[in-house]
PDB file of C-alpha atoms in Angstrom:
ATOM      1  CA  UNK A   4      39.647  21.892  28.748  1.00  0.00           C
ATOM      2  CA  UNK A   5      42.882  23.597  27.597  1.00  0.00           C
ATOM      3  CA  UNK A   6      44.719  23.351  24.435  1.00  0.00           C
ATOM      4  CA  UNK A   7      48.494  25.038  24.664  1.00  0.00           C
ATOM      5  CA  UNK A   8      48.989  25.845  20.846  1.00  0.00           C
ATOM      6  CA  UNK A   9      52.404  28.176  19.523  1.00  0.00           C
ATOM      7  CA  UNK A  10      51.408  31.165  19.661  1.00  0.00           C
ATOM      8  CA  UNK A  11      50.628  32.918  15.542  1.00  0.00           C
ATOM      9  CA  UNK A  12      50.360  28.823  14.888  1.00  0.00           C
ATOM     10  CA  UNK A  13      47.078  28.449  12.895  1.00  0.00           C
ATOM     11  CA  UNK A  14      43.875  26.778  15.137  1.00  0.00           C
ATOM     12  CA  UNK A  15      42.613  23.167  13.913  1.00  0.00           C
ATOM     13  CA  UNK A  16      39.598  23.605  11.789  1.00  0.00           C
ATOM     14  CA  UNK A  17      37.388  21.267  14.331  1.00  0.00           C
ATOM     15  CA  UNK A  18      38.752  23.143  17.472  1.00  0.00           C
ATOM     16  CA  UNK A  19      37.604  26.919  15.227  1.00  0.00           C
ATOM     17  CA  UNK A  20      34.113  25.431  15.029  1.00  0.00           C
ATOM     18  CA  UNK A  21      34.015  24.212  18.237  1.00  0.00           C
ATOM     19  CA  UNK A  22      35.006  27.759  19.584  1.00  0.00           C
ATOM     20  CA  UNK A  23      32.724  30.519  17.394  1.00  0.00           C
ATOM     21  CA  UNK A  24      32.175  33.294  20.144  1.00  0.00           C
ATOM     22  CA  UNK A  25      28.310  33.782  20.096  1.00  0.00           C
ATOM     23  CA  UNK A  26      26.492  36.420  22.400  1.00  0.00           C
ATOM     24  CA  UNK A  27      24.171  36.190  24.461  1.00  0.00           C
ATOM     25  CA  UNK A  28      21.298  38.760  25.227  1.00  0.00           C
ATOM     26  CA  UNK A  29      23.533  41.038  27.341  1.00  0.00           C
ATOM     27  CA  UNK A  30      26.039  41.401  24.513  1.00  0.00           C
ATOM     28  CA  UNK A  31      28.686  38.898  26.694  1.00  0.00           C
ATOM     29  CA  UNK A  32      30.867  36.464  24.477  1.00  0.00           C
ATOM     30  CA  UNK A  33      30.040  32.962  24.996  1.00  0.00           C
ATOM     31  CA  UNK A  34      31.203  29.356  23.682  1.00  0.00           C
ATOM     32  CA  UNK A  35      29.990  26.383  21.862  1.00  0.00           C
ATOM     33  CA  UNK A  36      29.329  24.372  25.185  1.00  0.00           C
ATOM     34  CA  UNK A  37      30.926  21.454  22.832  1.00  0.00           C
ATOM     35  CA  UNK A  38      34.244  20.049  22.898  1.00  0.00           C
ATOM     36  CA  UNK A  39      35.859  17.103  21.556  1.00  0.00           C
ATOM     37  CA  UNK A  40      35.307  14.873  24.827  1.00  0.00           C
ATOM     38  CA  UNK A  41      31.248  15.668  24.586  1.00  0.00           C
ATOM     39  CA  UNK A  42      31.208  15.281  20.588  1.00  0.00           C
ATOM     40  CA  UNK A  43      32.438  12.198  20.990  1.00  0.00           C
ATOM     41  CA  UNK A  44      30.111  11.139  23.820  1.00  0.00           C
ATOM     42  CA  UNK A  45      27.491  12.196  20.977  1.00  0.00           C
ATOM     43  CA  UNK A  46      28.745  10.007  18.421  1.00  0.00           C
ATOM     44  CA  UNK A  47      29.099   7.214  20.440  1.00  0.00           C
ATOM     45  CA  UNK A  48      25.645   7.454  22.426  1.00  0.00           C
ATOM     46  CA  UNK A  49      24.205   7.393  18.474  1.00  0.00           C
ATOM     47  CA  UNK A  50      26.750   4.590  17.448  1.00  0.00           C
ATOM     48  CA  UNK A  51      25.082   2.454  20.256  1.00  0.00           C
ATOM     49  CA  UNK A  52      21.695   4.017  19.602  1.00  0.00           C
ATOM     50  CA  UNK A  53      21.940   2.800  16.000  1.00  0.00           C
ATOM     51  CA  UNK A  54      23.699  -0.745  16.969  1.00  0.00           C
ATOM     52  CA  UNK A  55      20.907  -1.394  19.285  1.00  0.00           C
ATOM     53  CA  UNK A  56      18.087  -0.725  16.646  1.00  0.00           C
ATOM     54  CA  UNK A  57      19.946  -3.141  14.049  1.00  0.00           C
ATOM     55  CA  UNK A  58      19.877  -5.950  16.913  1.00  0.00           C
ATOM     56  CA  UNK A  59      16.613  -5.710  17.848  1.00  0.00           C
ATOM     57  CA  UNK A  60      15.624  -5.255  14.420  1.00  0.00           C
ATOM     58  CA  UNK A  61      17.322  -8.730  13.995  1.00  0.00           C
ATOM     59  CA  UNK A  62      16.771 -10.540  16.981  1.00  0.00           C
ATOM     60  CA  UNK A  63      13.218  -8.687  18.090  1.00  0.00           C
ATOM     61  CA  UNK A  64      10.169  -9.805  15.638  1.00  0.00           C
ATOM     62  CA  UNK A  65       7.862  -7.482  17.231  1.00  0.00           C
ATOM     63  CA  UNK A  66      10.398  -4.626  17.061  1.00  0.00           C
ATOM     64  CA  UNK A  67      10.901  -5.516  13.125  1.00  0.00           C
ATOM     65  CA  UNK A  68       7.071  -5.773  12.588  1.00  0.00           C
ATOM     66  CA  UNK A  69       7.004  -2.183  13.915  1.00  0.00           C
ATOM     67  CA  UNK A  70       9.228  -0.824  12.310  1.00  0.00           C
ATOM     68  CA  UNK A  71       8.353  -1.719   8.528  1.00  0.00           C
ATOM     69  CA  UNK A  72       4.604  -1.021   9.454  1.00  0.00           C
ATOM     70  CA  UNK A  73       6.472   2.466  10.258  1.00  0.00           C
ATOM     71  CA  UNK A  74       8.447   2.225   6.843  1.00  0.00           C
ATOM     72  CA  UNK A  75       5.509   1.475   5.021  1.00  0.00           C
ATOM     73  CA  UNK A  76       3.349   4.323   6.295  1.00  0.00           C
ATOM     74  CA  UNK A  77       6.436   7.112   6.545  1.00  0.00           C
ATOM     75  CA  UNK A  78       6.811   6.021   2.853  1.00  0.00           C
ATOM     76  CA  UNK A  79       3.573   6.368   1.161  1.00  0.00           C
ATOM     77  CA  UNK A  80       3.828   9.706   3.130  1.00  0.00           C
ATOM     78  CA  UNK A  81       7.128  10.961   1.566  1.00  0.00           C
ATOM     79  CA  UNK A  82       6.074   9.741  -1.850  1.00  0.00           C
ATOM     80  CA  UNK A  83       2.786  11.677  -1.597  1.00  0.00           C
ATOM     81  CA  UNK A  84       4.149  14.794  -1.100  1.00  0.00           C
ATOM     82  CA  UNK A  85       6.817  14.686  -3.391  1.00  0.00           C
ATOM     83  CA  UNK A  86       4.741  13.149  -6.216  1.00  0.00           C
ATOM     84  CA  UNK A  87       1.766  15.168  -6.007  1.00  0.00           C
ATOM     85  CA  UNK A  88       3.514  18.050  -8.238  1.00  0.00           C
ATOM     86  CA  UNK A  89       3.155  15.493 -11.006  1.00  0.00           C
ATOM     87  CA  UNK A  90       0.024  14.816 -10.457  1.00  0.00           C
ATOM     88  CA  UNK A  91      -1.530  18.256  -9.841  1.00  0.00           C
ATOM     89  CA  UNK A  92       0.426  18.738 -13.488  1.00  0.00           C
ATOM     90  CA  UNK A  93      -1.605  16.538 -15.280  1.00  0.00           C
ATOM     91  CA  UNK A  94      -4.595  17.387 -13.317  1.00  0.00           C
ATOM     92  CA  UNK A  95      -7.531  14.703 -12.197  1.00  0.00           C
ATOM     93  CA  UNK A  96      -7.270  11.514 -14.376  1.00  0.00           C
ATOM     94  CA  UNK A  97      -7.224   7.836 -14.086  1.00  0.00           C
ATOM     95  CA  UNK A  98      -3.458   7.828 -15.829  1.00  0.00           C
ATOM     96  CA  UNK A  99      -2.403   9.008 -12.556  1.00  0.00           C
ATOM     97  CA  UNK A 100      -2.257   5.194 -12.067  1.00  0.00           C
ATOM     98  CA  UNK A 101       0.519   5.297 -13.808  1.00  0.00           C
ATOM     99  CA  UNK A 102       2.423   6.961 -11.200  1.00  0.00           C
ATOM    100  CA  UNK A 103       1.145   5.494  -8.332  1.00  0.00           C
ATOM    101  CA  UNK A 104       2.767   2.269 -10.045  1.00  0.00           C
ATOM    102  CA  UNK A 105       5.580   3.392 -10.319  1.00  0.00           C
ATOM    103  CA  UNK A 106       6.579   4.741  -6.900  1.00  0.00           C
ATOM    104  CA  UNK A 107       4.993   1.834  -5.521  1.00  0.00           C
ATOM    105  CA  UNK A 108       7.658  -0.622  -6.931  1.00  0.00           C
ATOM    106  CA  UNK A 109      10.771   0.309  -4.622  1.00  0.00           C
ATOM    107  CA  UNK A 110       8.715  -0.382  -1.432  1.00  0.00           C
ATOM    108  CA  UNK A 111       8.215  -3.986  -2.224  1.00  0.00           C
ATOM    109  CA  UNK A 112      11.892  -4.529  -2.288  1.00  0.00           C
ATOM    110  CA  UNK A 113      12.613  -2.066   0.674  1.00  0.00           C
ATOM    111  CA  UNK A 114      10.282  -4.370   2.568  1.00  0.00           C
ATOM    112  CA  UNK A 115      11.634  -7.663   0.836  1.00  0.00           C
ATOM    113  CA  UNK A 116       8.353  -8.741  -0.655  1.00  0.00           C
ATOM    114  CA  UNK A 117       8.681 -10.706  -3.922  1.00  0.00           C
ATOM    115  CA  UNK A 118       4.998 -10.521  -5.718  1.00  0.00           C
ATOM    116  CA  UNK A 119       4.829 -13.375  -8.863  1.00  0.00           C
ATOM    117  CA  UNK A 120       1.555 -13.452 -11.243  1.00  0.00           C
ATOM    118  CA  UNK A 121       0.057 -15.536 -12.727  1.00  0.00           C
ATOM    119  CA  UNK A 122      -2.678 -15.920 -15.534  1.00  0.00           C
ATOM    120  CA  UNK A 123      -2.040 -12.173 -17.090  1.00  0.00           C
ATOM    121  CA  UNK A 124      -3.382 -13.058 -20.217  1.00  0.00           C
ATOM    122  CA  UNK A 125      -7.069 -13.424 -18.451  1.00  0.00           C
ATOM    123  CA  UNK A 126      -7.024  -9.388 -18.397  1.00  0.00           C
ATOM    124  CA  UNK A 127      -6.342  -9.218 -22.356  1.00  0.00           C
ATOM    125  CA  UNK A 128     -10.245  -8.213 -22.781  1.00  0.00           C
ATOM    126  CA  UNK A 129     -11.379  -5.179 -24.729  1.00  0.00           C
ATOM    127  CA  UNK A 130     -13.047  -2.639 -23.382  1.00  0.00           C
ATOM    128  CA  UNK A 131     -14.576  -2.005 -19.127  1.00  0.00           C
ATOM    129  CA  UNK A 132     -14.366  -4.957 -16.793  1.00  0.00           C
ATOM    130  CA  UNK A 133     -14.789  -5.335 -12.958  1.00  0.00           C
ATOM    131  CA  UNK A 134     -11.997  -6.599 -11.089  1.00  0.00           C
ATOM    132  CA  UNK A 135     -12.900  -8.283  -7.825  1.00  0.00           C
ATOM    133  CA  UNK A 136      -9.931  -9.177  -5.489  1.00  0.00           C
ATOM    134  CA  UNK A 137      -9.518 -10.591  -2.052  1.00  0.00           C
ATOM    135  CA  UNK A 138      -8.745  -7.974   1.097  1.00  0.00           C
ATOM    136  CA  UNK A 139      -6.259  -8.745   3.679  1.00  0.00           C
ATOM    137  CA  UNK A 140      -3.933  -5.571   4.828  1.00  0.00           C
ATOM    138  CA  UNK A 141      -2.221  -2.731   3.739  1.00  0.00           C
ATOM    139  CA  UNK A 142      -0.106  -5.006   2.050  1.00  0.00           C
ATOM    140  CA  UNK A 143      -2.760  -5.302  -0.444  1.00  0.00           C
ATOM    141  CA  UNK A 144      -2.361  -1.548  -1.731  1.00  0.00           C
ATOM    142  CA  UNK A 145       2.162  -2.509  -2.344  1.00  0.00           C
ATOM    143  CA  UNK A 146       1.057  -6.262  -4.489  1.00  0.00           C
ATOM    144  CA  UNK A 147      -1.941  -4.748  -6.282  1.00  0.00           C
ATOM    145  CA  UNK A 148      -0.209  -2.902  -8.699  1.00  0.00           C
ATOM    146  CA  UNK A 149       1.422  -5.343 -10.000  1.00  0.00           C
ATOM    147  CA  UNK A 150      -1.502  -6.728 -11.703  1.00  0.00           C
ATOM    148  CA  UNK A 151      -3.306  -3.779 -11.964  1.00  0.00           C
ATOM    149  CA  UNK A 152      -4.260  -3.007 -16.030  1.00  0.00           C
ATOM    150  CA  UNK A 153      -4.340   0.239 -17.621  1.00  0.00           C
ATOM    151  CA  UNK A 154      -7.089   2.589 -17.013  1.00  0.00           C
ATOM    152  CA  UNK A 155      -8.111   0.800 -13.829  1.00  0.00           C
ATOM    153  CA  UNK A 156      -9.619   2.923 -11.146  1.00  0.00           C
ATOM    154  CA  UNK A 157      -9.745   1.647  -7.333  1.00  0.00           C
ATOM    155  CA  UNK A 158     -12.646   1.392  -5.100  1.00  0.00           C
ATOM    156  CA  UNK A 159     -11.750   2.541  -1.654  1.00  0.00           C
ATOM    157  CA  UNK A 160     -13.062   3.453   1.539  1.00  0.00           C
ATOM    158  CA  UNK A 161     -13.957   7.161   1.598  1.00  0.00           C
ATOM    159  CA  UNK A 162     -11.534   7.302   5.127  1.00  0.00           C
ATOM    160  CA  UNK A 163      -8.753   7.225   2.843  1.00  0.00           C
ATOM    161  CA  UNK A 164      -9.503  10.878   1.138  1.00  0.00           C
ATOM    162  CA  UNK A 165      -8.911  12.644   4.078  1.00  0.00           C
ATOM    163  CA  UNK A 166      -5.475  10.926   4.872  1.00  0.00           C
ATOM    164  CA  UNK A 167      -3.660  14.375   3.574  1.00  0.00           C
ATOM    165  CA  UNK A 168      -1.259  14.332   0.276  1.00  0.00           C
ATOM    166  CA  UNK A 169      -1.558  10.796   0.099  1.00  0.00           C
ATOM    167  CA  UNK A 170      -5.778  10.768  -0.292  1.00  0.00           C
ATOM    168  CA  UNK A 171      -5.898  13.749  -2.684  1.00  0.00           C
ATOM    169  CA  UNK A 172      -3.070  11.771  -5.272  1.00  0.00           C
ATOM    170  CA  UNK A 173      -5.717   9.449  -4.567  1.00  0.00           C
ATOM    171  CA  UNK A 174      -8.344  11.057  -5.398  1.00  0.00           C
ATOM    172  CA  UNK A 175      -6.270  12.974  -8.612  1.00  0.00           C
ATOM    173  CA  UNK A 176      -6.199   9.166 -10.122  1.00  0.00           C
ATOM    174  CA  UNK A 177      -9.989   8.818  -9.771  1.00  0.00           C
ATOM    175  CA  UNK A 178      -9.958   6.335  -7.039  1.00  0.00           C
ATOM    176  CA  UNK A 179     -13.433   5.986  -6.497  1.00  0.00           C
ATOM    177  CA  UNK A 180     -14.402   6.918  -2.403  1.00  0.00           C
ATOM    178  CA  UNK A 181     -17.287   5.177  -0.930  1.00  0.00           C
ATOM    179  CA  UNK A 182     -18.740   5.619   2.369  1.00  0.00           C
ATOM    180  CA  UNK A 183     -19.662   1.895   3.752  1.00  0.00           C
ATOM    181  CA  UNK A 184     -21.910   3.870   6.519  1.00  0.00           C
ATOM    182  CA  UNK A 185     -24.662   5.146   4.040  1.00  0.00           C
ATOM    183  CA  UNK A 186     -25.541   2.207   1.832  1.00  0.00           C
ATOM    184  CA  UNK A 187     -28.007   4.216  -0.111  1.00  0.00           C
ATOM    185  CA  UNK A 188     -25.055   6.676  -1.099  1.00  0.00           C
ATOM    186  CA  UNK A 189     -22.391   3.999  -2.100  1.00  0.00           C
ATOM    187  CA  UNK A 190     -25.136   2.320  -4.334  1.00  0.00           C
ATOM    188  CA  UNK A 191     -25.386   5.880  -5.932  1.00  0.00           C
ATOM    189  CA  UNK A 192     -22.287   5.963  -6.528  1.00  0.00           C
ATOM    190  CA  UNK A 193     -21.733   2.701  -8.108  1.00  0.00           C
ATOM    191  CA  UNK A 194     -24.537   3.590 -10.341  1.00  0.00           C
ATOM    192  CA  UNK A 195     -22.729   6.593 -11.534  1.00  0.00           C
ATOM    193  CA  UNK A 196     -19.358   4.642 -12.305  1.00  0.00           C
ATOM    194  CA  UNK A 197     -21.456   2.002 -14.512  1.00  0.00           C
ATOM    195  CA  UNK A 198     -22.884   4.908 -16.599  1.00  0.00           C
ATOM    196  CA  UNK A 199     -19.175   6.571 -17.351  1.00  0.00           C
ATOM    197  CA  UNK A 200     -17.352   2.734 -17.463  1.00  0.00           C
ATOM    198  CA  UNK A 201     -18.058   2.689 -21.528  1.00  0.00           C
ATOM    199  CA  UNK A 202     -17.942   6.413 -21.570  1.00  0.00           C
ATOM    200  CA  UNK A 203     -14.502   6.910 -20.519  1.00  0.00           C
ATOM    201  CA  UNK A 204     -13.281   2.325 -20.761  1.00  0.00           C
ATOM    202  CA  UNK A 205     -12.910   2.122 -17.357  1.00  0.00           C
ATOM    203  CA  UNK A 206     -12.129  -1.083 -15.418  1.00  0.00           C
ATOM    204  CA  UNK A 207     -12.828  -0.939 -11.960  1.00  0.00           C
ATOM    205  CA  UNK A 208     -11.234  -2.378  -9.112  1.00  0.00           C
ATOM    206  CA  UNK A 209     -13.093  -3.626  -5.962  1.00  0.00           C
ATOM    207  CA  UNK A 210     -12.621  -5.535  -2.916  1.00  0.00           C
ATOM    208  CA  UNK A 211     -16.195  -7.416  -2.012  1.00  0.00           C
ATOM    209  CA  UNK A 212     -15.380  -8.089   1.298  1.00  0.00           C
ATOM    210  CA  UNK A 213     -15.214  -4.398   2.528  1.00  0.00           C
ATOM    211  CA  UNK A 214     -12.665  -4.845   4.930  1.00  0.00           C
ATOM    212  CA  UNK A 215      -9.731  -6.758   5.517  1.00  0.00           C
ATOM    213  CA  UNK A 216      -9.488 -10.336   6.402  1.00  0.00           C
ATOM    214  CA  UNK A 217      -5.916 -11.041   7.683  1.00  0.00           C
ATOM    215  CA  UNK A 218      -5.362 -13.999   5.096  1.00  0.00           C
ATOM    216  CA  UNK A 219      -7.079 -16.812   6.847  1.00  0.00           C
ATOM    217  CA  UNK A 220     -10.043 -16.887   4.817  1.00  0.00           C
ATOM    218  CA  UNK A 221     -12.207 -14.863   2.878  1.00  0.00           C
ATOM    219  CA  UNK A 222     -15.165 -13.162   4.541  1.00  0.00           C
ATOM    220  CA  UNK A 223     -18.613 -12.689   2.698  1.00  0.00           C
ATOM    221  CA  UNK A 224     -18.816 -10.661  -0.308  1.00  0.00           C
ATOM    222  CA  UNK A 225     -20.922  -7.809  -0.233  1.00  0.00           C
ATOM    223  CA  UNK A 226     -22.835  -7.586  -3.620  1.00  0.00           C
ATOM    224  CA  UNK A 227     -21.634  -3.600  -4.616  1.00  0.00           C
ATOM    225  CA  UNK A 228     -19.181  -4.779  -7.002  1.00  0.00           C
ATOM    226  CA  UNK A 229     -21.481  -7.457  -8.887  1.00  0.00           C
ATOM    227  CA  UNK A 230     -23.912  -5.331  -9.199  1.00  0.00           C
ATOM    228  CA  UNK A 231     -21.887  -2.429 -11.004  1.00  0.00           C
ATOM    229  CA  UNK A 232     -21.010  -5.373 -13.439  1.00  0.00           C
ATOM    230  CA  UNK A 233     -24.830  -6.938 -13.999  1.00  0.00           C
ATOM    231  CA  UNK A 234     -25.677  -2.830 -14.322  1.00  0.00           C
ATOM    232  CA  UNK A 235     -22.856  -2.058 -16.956  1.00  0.00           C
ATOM    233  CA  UNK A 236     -23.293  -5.355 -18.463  1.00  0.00           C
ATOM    234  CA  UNK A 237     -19.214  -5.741 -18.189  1.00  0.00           C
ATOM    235  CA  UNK A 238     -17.554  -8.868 -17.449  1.00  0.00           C
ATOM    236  CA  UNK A 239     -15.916  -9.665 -13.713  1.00  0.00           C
ATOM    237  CA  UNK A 240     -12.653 -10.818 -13.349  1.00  0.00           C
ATOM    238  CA  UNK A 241     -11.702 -12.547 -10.441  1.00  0.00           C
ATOM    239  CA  UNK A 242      -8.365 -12.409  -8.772  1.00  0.00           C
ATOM    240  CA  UNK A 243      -7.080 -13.772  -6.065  1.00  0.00           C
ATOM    241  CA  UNK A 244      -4.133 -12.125  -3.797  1.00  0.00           C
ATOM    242  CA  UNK A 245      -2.620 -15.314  -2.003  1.00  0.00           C
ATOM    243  CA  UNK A 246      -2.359 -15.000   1.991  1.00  0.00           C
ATOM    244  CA  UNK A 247       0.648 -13.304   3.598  1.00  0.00           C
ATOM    245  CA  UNK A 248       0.574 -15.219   6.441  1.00  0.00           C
ATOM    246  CA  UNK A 249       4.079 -16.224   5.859  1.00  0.00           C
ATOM    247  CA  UNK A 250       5.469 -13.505   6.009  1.00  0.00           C
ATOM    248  CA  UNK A 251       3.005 -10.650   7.602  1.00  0.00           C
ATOM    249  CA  UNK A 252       0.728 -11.361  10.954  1.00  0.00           C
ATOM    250  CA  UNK A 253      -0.713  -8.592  12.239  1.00  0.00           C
ATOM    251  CA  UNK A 254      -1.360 -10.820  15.580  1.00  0.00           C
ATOM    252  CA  UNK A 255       1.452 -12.138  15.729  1.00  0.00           C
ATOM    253  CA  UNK A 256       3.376  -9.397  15.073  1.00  0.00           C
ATOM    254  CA  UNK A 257       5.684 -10.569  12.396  1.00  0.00           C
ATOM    255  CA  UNK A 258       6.484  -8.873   9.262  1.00  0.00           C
ATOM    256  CA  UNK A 259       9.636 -10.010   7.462  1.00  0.00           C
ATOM    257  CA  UNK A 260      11.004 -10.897   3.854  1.00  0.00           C
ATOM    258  CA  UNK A 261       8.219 -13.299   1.728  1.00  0.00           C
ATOM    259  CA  UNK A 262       6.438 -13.742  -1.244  1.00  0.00           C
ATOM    260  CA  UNK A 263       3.085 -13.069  -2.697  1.00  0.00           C
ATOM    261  CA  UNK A 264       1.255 -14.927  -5.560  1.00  0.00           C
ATOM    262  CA  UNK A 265      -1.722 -12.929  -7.611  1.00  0.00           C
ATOM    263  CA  UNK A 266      -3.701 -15.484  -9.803  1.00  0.00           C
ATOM    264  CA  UNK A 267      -5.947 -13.782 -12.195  1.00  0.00           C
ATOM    265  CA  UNK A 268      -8.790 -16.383 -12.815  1.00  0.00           C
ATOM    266  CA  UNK A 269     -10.501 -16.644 -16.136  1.00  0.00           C
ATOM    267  CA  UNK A 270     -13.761 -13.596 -16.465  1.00  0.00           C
ATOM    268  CA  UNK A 271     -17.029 -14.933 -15.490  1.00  0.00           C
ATOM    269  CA  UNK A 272     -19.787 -12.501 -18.139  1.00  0.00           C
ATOM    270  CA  UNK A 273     -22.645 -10.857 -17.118  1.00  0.00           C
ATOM    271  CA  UNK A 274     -24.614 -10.591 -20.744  1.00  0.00           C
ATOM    272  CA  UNK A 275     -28.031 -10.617 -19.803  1.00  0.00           C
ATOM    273  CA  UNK A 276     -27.779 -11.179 -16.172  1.00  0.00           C
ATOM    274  CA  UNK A 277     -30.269  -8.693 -14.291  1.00  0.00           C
ATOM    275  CA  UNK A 278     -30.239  -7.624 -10.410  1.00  0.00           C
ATOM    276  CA  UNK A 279     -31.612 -10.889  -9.424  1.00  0.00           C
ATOM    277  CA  UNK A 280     -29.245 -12.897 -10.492  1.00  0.00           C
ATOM    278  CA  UNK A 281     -26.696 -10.476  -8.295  1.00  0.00           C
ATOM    279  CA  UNK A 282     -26.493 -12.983  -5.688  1.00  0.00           C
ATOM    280  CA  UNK A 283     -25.929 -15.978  -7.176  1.00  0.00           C
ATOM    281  CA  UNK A 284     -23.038 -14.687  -9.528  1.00  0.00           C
ATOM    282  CA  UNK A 285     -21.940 -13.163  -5.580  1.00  0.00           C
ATOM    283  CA  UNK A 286     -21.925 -16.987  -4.720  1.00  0.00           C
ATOM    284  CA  UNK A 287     -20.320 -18.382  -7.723  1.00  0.00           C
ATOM    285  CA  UNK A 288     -17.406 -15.755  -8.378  1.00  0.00           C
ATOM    286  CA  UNK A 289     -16.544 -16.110  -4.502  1.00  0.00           C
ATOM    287  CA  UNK A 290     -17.125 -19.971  -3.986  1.00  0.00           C
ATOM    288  CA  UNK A 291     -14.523 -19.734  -6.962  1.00  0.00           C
ATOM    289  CA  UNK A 292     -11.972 -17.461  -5.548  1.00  0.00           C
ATOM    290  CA  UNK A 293     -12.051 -19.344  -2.071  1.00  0.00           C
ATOM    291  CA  UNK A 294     -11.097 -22.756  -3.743  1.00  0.00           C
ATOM    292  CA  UNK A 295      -8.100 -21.411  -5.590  1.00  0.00           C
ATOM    293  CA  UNK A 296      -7.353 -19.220  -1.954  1.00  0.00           C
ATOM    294  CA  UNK A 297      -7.206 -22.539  -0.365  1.00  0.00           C
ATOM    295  CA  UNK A 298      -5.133 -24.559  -2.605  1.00  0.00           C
ATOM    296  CA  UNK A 299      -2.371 -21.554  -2.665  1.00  0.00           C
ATOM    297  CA  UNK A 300      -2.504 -21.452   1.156  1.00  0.00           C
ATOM    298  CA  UNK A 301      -2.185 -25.524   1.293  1.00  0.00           C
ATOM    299  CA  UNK A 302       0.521 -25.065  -1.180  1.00  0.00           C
ATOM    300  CA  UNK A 303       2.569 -22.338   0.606  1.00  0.00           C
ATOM    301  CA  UNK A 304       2.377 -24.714   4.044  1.00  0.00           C
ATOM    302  CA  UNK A 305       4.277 -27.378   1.998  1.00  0.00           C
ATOM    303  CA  UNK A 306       6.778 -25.367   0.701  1.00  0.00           C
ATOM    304  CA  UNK A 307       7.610 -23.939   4.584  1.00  0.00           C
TER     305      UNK A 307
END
């Protein structure tokens, strides 16, 4: 392409860019292989690039489901690695929490998720408890902290650790890793955090199930977490994360804007329980949970 320009007339700043002589190995001059015909090819193949993601992003539910699952994951990424300086400052301690609550918060409204709770006041108990809540995605890990008390540590699976910066500000909060493979060494474990509970007033978050259920129901509770209580001699508190189904199905692929309830049910004690009363307090607490699960999925259906 040629330009005719008056001669001593000074060059457009765009066309000087788009002209810096560079060299090549043999010491020849060459050019930017740009000019303004191919920049704006550029910008428009990205205009239409971008266009194209915002209607399939609309119009695509599968393409949206995608992408926030992308969002979601790319974010707890980002925030890892730019939070961990804060935590590595104040070193390997359960008020780590404090952050992880924090830069939790925008997600939930990046994603459009509302969460509303309900029956706070059931937490106002001195001293260690053990939380036990319902498991259903990832989308457990953006709602939890919304309900989550002070000094609470997290039981997770020990996969987690290992998922770079974001498993060691994990682990820097005192999330407590167990390996669901080696029951001997996850009961170990537990026995350890019901020693240090008083020692350090701990509560203790757990999800019985041990993996997630896709809000449809709740699957069998595994008896780890009602045992650390019955051993500690702390109180459980149930709560109960209502389904996502109306808004997030893995299946179906559909992720968009919703709303999540969290109803914290009254503490059920443990005061002179002993390990065989395990499963029956197992039975009660979840028989418990289930009915309130139920009637917040019956009333969700009503309201759509």
């Amino acid at each position: 392409m040629i330009w005719a320009q008056a001669p001593g007339a000074p060059q457009p700043l765009l066309l000087s860019l788009l002209s810096i002589p560079f060299q090549d190995s043999g010491g020849l001059p060459l050019l930017l292989p740009l000019d303004l015909m191919e920049l704006s090819l550029v910008l428009g193949n990205l205009l239409i690039l971008i266009l194209t993601g915002l209607l399939m992003y609309y119009y695509s539910a599968t393409f949206r489901y995608y992408t926030k699952v992308t969002v979601l994951d790319g974010y707890l990424i980002a925030i890892s690695i730019v939070s961990l300086p804060f935590f590595v400052a104040h070193g390997r301690t359960v008020e780590n929490t404090r952050i992880i609550r924090t830069v939790m918060c925008p997600i939930r409204y990046l994603l459009g998720i509302k969460v509303k709770v309900q029956g706070k006041e059931n937490l106002d108990i001195e001293g260690p408890y053990v939380i036990v809540a319902n498991h259903q995605s990832n989308v457990d890990f953006i709602v939890m902290f919304e309900a989550l008390p002070e000094r609470c540590v997290t039981v997770a699976k020990k996969e987690i650790l290992y998922m770079g910066t974001f498993g060691l500000c994990c682990w820097l909060s005192k999330f407590i890793f167990i390996d669901r493979r080696k029951t001997d060494r996850a009961i170990s474990v537990m026995s350890k955090v019901a020693r240090t509970m008083h020692q350090e007033d701990l509560r203790v978050w757990v999800f019985p199930e041990g993996t997630r259920s896709y809000g449809t129901t709740m699957l069998p509770f595994k008896h780890g977490a009602f045992h650390l209580a019955v051993q500690a001699q702390v109180p459980v508190v149930p709560v109960v994360l209502s389904s996502y189904n109306t808004f997030f199905n893995r299946e179906k692929k559909r992720f968009t804007t919703g709303e999540c309830t969290i109803q914290i049910l009254p503490h059920v004690q443990t005061q002179e329980l002993g390990p065989d009363d395990v499963p029956r307090l197992t039975a009660c607490v979840r028989q418990t949970m289930l009915t309130t699960f139920q009637k917040m999925l019956e009333d969700a259906r009503e309201h759509t």
